[in-house]
Coordinates of C-alpha atoms in Angstrom, one line a residue:
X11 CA -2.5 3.1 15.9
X12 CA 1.1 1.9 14.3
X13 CA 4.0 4.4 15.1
X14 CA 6.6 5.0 12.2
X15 CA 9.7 6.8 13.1
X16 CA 11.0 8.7 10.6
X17 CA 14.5 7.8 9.3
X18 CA 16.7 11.2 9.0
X19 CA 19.8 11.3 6.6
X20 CA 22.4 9.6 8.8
X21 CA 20.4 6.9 9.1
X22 CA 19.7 6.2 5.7
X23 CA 23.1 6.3 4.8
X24 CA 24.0 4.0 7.0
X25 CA 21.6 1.9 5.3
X26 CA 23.3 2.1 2.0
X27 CA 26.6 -0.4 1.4
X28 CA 28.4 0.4 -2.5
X29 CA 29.9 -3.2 -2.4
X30 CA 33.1 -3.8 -4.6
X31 CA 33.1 -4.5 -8.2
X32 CA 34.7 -7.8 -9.1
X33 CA 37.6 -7.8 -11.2
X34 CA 36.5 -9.8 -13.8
X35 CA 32.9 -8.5 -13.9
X36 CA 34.4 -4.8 -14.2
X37 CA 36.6 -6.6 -17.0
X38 CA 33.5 -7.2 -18.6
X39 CA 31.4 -4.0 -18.3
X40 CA 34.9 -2.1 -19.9
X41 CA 34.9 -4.0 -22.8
X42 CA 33.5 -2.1 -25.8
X43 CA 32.8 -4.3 -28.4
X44 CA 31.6 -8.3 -27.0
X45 CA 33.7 -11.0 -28.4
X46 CA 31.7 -13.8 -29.3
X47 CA 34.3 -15.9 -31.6
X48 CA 37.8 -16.1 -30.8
X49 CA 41.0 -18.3 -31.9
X50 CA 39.7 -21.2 -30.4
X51 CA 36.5 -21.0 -28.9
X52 CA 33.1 -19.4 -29.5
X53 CA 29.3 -18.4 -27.5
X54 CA 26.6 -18.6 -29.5
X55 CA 22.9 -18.0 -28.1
X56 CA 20.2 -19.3 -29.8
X57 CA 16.4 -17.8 -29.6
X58 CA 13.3 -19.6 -29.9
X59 CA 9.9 -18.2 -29.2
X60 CA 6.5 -20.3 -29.0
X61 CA 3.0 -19.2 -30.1
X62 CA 0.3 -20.5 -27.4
X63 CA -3.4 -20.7 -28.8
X64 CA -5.3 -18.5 -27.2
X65 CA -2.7 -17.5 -25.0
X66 CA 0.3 -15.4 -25.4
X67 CA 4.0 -16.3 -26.6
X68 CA 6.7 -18.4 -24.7
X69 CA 10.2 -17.5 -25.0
X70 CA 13.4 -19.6 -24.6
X71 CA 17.1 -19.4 -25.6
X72 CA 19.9 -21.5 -25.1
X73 CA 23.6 -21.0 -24.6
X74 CA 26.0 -23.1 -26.7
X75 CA 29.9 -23.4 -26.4
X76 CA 31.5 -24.5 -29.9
X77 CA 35.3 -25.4 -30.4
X78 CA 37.5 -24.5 -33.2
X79 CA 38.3 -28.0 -35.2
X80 CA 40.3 -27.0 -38.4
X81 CA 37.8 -25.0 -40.2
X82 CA 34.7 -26.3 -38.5
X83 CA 33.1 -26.0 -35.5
X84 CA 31.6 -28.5 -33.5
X85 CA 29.4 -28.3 -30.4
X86 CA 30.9 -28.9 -26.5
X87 CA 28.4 -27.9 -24.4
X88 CA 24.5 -26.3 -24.2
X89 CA 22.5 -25.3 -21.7
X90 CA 19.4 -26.6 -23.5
X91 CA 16.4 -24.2 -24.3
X92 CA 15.4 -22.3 -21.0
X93 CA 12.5 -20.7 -21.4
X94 CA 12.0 -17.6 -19.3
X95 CA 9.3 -16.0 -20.5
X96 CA 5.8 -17.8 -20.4
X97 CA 2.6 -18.1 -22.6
X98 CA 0.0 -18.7 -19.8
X99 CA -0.7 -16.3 -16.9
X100 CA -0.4 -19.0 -14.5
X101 CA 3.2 -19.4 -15.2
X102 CA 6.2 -18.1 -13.6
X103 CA 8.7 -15.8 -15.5
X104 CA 12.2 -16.3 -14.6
X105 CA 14.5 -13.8 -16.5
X106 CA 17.3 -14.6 -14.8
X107 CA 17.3 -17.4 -17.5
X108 CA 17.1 -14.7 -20.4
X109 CA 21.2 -14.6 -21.4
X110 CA 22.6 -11.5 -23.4
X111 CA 25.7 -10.1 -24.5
X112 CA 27.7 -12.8 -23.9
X113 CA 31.5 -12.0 -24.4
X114 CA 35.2 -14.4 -24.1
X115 CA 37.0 -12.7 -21.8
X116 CA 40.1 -15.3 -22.0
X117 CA 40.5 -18.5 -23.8
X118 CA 43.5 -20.8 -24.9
X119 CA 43.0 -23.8 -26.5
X120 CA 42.1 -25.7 -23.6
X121 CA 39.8 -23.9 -21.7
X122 CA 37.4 -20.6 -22.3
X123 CA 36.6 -17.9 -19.8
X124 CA 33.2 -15.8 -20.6
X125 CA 30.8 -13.7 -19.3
X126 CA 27.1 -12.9 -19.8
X127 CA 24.3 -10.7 -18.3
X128 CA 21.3 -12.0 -17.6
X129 CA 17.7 -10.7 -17.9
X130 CA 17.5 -9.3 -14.0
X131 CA 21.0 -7.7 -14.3
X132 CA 23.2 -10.6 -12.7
X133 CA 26.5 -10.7 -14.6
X134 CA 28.1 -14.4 -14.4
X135 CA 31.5 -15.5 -14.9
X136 CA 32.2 -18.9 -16.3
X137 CA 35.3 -20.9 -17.2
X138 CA 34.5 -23.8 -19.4
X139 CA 37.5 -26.1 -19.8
X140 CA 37.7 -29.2 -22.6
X141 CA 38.2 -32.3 -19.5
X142 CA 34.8 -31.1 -17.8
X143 CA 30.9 -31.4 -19.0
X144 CA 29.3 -28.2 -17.7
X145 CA 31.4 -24.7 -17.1
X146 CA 32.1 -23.3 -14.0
X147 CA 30.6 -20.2 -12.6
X148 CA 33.2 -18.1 -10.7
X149 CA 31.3 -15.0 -9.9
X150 CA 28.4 -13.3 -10.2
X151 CA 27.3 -9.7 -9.6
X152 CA 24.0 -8.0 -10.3
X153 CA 25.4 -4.7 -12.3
X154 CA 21.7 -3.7 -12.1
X155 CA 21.2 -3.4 -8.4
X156 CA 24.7 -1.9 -7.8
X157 CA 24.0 0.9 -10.0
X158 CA 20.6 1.7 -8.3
X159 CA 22.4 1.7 -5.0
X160 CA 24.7 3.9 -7.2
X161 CA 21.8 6.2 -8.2
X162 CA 19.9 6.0 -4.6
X163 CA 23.4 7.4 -2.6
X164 CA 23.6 10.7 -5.0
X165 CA 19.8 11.0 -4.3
X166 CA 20.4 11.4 -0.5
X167 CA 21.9 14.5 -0.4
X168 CA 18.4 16.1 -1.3
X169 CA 15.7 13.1 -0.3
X170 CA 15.0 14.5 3.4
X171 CA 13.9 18.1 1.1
X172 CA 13.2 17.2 -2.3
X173 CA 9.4 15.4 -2.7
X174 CA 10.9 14.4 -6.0
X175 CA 14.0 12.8 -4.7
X176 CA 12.4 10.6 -1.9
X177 CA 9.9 9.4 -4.9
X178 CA 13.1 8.3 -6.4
X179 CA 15.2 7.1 -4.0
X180 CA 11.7 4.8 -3.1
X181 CA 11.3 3.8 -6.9
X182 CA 14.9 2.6 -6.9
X183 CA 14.9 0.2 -3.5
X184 CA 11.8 -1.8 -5.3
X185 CA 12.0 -5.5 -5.7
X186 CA 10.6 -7.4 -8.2
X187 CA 7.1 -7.2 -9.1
X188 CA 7.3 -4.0 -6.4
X189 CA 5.5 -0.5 -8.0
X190 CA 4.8 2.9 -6.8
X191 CA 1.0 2.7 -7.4
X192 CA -0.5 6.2 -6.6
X193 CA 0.8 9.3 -4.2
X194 CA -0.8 11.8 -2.1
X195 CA 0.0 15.0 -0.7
X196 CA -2.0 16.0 2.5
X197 CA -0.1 19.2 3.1
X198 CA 2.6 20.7 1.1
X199 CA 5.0 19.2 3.6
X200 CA 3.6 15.9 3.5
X201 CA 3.8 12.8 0.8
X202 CA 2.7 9.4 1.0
X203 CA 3.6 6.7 -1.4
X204 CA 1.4 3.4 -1.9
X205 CA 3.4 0.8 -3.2
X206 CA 1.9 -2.6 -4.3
X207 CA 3.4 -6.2 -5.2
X208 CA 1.7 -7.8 -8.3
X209 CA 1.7 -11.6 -7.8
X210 CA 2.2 -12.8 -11.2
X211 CA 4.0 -11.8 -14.2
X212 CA 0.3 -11.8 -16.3
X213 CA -3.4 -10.6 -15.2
X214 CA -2.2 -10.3 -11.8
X215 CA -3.9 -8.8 -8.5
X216 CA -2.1 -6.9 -6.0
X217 CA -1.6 -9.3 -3.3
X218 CA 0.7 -7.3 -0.8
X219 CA 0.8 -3.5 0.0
X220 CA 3.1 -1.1 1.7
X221 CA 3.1 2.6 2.6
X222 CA 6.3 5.3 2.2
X223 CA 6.0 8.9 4.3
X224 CA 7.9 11.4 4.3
X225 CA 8.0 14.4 5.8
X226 CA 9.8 17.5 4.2
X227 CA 13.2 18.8 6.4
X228 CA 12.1 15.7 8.9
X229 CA 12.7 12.7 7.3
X230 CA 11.5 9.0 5.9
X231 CA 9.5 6.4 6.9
X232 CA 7.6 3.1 5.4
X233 CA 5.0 0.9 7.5
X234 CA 5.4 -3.1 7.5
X235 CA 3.8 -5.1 4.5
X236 CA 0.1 -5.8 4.4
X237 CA -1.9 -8.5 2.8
X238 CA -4.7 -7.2 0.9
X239 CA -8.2 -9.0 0.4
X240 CA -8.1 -9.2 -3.2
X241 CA -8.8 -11.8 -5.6
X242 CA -8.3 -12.5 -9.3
X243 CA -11.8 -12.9 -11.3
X244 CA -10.9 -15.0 -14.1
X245 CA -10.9 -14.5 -17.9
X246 CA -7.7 -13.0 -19.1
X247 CA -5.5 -9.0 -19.5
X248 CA -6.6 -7.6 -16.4
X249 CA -4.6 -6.2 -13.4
X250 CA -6.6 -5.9 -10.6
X251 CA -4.4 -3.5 -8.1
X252 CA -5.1 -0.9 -5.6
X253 CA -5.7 2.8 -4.7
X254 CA -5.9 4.9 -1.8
X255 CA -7.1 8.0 0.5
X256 CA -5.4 9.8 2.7
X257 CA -6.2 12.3 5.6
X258 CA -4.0 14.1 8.4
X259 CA -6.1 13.7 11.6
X260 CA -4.1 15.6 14.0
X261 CA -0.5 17.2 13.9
X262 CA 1.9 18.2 16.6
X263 CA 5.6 20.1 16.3
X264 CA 7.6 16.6 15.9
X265 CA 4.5 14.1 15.2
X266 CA 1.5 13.6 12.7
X267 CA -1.4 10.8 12.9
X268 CA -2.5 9.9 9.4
X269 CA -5.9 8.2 8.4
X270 CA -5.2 5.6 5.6
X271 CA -8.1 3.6 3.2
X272 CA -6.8 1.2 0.8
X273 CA -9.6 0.0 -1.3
X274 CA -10.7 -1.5 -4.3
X275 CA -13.8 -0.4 -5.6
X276 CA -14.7 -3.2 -8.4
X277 CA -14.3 -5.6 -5.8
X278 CA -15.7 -4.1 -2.7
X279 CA -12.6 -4.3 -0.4
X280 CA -10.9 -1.7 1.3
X281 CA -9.0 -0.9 4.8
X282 CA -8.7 1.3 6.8
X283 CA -5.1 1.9 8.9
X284 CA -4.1 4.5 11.6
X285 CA -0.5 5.8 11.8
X286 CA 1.6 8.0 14.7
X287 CA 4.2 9.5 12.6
X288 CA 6.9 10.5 14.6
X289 CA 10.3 12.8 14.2
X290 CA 13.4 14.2 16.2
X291 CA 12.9 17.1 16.9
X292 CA 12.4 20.7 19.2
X293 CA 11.9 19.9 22.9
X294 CA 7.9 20.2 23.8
X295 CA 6.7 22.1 26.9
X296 CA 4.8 20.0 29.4
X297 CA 1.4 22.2 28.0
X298 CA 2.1 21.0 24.4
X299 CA 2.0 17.7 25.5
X300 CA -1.1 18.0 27.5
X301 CA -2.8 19.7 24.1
X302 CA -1.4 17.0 21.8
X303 CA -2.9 14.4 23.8
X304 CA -6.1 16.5 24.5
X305 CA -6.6 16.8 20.3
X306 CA -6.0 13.2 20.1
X307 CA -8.7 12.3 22.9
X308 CA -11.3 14.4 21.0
X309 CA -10.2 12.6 17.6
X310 CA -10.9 9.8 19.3
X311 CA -14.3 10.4 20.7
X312 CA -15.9 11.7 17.8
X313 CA -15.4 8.6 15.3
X314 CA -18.5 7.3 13.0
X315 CA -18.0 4.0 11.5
X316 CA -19.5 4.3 8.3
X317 CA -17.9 3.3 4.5
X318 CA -19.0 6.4 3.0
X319 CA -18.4 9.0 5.5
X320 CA -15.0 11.3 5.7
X321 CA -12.6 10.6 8.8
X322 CA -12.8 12.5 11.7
X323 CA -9.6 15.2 11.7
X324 CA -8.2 18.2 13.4
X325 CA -8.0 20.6 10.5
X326 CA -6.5 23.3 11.9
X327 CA -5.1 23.9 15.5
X328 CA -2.9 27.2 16.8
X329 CA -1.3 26.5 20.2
X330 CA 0.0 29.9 22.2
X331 CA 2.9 28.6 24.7
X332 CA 3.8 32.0 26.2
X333 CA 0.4 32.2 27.3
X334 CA -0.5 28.5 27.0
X335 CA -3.5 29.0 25.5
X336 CA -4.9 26.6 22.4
X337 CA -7.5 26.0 20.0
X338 CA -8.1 23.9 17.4
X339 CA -11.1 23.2 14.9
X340 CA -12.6 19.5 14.6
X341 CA -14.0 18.3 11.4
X342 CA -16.6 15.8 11.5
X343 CA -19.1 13.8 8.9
X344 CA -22.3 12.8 11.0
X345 CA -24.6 11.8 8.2
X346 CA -25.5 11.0 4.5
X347 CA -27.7 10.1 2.5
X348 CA -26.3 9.0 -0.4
X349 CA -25.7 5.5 -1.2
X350 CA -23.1 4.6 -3.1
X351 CA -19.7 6.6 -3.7
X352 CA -20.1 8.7 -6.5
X353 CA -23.7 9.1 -5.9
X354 CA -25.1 12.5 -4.3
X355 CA -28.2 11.9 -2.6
X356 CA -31.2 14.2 -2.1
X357 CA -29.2 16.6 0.6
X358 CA -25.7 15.1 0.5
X359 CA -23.5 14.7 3.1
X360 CA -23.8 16.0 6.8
X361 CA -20.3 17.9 8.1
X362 CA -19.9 19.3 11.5
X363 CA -17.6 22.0 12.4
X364 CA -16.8 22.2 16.0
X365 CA -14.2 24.8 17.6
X366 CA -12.4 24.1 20.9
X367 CA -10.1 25.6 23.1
X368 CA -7.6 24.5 25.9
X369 CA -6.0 26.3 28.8
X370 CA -3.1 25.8 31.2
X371 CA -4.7 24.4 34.3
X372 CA -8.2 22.7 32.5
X373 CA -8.3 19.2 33.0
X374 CA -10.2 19.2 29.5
X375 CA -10.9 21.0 26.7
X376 CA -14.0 22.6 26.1
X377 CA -16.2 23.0 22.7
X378 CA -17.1 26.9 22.0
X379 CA -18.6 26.7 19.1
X380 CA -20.1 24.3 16.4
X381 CA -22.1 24.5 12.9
X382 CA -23.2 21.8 10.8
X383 CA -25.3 21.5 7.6
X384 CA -25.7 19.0 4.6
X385 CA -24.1 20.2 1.1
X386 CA -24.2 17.9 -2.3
X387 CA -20.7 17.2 -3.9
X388 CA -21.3 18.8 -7.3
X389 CA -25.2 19.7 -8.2
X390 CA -28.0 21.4 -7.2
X391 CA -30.6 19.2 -5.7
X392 CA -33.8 19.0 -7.1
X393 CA -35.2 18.7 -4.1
X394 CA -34.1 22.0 -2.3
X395 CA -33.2 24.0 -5.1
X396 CA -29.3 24.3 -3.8
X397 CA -26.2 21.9 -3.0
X398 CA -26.5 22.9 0.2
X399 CA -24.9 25.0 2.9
X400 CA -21.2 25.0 3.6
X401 CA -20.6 25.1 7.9
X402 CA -16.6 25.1 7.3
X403 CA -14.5 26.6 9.6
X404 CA -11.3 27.8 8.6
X405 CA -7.9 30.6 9.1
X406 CA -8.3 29.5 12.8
X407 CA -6.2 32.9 15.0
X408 CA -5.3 33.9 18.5
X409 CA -5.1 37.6 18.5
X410 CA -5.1 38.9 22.2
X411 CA -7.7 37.9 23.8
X412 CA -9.6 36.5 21.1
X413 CA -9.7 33.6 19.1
X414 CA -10.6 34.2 15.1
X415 CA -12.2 32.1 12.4
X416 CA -13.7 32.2 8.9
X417 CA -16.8 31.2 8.7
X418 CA -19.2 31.1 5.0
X419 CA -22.6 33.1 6.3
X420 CA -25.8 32.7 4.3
X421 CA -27.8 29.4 4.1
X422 CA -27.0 28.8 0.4
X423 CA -23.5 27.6 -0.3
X424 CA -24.6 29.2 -4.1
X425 CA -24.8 32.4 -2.1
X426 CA -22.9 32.2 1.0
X427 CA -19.7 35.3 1.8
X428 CA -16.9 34.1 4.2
X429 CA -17.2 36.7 7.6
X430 CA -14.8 36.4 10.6
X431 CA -16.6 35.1 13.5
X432 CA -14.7 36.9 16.7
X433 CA -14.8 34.6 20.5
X434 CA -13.5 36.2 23.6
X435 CA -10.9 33.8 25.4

C-alpha cells in the first residue's frame, strides 16, 4: 500500500514562485496594436500548409526580416519554413516553432529589436543587427505558464474547500499532452482526479497515468506516475486512453485507504493500486489506533482475487472513545456468476455483509453478525423469478448498550422493507 500525505495550504504555497516579468517582454504584452513595418525595418511571417494523401495537413511558416532600400524592400534574413504541425500521426508536433504576433519594439537603421509569441506561449526577444547573419535572442518568457501560476495562486485561497477549485488549480499545473481524464467522488468529502499523458499529438494511447486526492478542509495530494499496459492498434483517429473505479476501504479521523482500478476495457488491461491517505490532524487515543489497525487487519483478511468482483471495504464504522467501544460493517463480494462485465448471470453477484465489534482490552475483534445473498444488477432473472435479495447493512449506531443497524427483511429485493436489527453490547 503507497502512502500520500496530503499537502495543506502553506505547503502549496510554498510551492508556488510568481517569477519577474522581463522588461522588454512586459514592453511587449503593453503594446496595443503590433508593429510589423517601421521606418527602416519590417517582420513578415509567411504561412504555408501541405495536404498529405490519405493523411492529414502539415503546417509550416517562416519568419522573414526585410530592410527598407528607397522604396523597396529586400530580404536580410529567414528562418526557412518550420513546420510545426504534422500530417502523419507518427510525427512530432512542435509549436513552439508556430510564430505569431510579431511586433518591432525598437529599430534604427542599423539594427531591429522584435518580439514574437510562439505557439506554447514562449515570448522571445530578438535583436537583428545589419553586420550579423541570424538575430540574437535576448530573452524569453513563457507568458502562458506565468499566467497559470497567476490563476493557480488566486485559486489557493479556496482549493483545500472548494472540489471545484482543486479541479482547477490541478487542470492548470498540467504539462503538455497532460488531461484530467475522469473524477470520482467516493464520499462527499472525497475527490479523486485521473489524469493521463497522451503520447502523441495524433491517434495516440495513454502511455502514463497519475492520480490527484483531495480531501475537503484536509488537504491535497497526487501519487507518482505510472506506466500503463496499453498499446496503439493501428489504422488511423482513435485515442485509446483510460478510465477508472474508485472505492474507500477503510477510514480513520486523520487517514483514508483507497482502492484504485485503472482499466481499459477494449483492450483487456487494467490495475489495481492501494493507497494510505494521510492528513494532520486531531491527536488519536491509543484505542483509536488499536481499532484503525484492527479494521485494516480484517480488510486485509477477507480479499478475493477475482476481475469481476467489488473490493473488499469498511462501509461504515462508529467508534465510542468515552467508552471505547467500536463497530464497524464489512462489505464483501464472495461470488458470481456472471461472466463478463456488463453481463448479469443467472443469480448475479454474491455480497456478504458482516458486522463487527471491538472493545478496550480484546486482543481482536469479533464478527456478530453476517448475511449474504446473490442479487442481479438490473433484471429479473428468468430463472428465479426476482433480481435477487439485498443482505445490505447500513445506518450502523451505538445507542447505550446496543449497537443498531438497517437491515432490508423479506427474501425478494422486489419486496423486501428496511427494519432495524437491535444487538446487545
Amino acid at each position: 500500500m503507497e502512502t500520500i500525505k496530503l499537502q495543506e495550504l502553506a505547503e502549496l504555497k510554498a510551492q508556488e514562485n510568481l517569477p519577474e516579468i522581463p522588461e522588454l517582454v512586459q514592453r511587449y504584452l503593453d503594446t496595443e496594436e503590433r508593429q510589423v513595418e517601421g521606418e527602416h525595418f519590417r517582420i513578415v511571417i509567411d504561412e504555408k500548409s501541405d495536404p498529405k494523401p490519405g493523411a492529414g495537413i502539415a503546417y509550416s511558416n517562416a519568419l522573414r526580416i526585410e530592410k527598407r532600400n528607397g522604396e523597396l524592400w529586400s530580404q536580410v534574413y529567414s528562418t526557412g519554413m518550420m513546420q510545426y504541425r504534422g500530417a502523419y500521426n507518427y510525427e512530432i508536433d512542435d509549436w513552439d516553432l508556430s510564430l505569431n504576433n510579431p511586433t518591432i519594439l525598437e529599430e534604427s537603421n542599423d539594427e531591429v529589436l522584435y518580439a514574437i509569441e510562439t505557439g506554447v506561449g514562449n515570448v522571445k526577444v530578438y535583436r537583428f543587427r545589419n553586420k550579423d547573419n541570424n538575430p540574437a535572442m535576448l530573452v524569453v518568457f513563457n507568458i502562458r505558464d506565468y499566467k497559470k501560476t497567476q490563476e493557480r495562486i488566486e485559486l489557493l485561497q479556496k482549493v483545500i474547500n472548494d472540489a471545484g477549485a482543486f479541479c482547477s488549480y490541478v487542470s492548470k499545473s498540467l504539462g503538455r499532452r497532460w488531461d484530467i481524464t475522469e473524477s470520482a467522488t467516493p464520499a462527499d468529502d472525497v475527490k479523486v482526479l485521473l489524469l493521463d499523458h497522451a503520447d502523441r499529438d495524433y491517434d495516440a494511447i495513454s502511455d502514463f497515468y497519475q492520480l490527484y486526492i483531495w480531501v475537503k478542509g484536509k488537504g491535497i495530494g497526487a501519487t507518482k506516475i505510472y506506466k500503463t499496459g496499453l498499446y496503439h492498434p493501428g489504422g488511423k483517429f482513435y485515442r485509446i486512453g483510460v478510465d477508472f473505479d474508485v472505492s474507500i476501504i477503510n477510514r480513520g479521523r486523520n487517514f483514508l485507504n483507497l482502492a484504485i482500478e485503472v482499466y481499459n476495457r477494449r483492450q483487456q488491461w487494467k490495475e489495481v493500486r492501494n493507497f494510505h491517505v494521510e492528513w494532520k490532524g486531531t491527536n488519536v487515543s491509543t484505542f483509536e489506533r488499536e481499532v484503525e489497525k484492527a479494521m485494516e487487519k480484517v480488510v486485509e483478511s477477507h480479499q478475493h482475487d477475482h476481475p469481476l468482483f467489488k473490493p473488499t471495504r469498511i462501509t461504515e464504522s462508529v467508534i465510542d472513545t468515552k467508552r471505547e467501544i467500536a463497530a464497524w460493517i464489512l462489505f464483501e463480494q464472495i461470488d458470481t456468476d456472471r461472466l463478463s462485465e456488463h453481463g448479469e448471470g443467472w443469480l448475479g453477484d454474491q455480497f456478504r455483509y458482516s458486522l463487527w465489534v471491538m472493545k478496550a482490552g480484546e486482543e481482536e475483534p469479533h464478527q456478530v453478525y453476517e448475511d449474504h445473498a446473490y442479487i442481479r444488477p438490473y433484471s429479473k432473472s428468468e430463472l428465479t423469478g426476482t433480481r435477487g435479495r439485498d443482505c445490505t447493512l447500513k445506518d450502523l449506531r451505538l445507542e447505550g448498550n446496543t449497537i443498531k443497524v438497517l437491515h432490508p427483511e423479506g427474501e425478494r429485493v422486489e419486496e423486501q422493507e428496511w427494519k432495524d436489527f437491535i444487538f446487545s453490547i
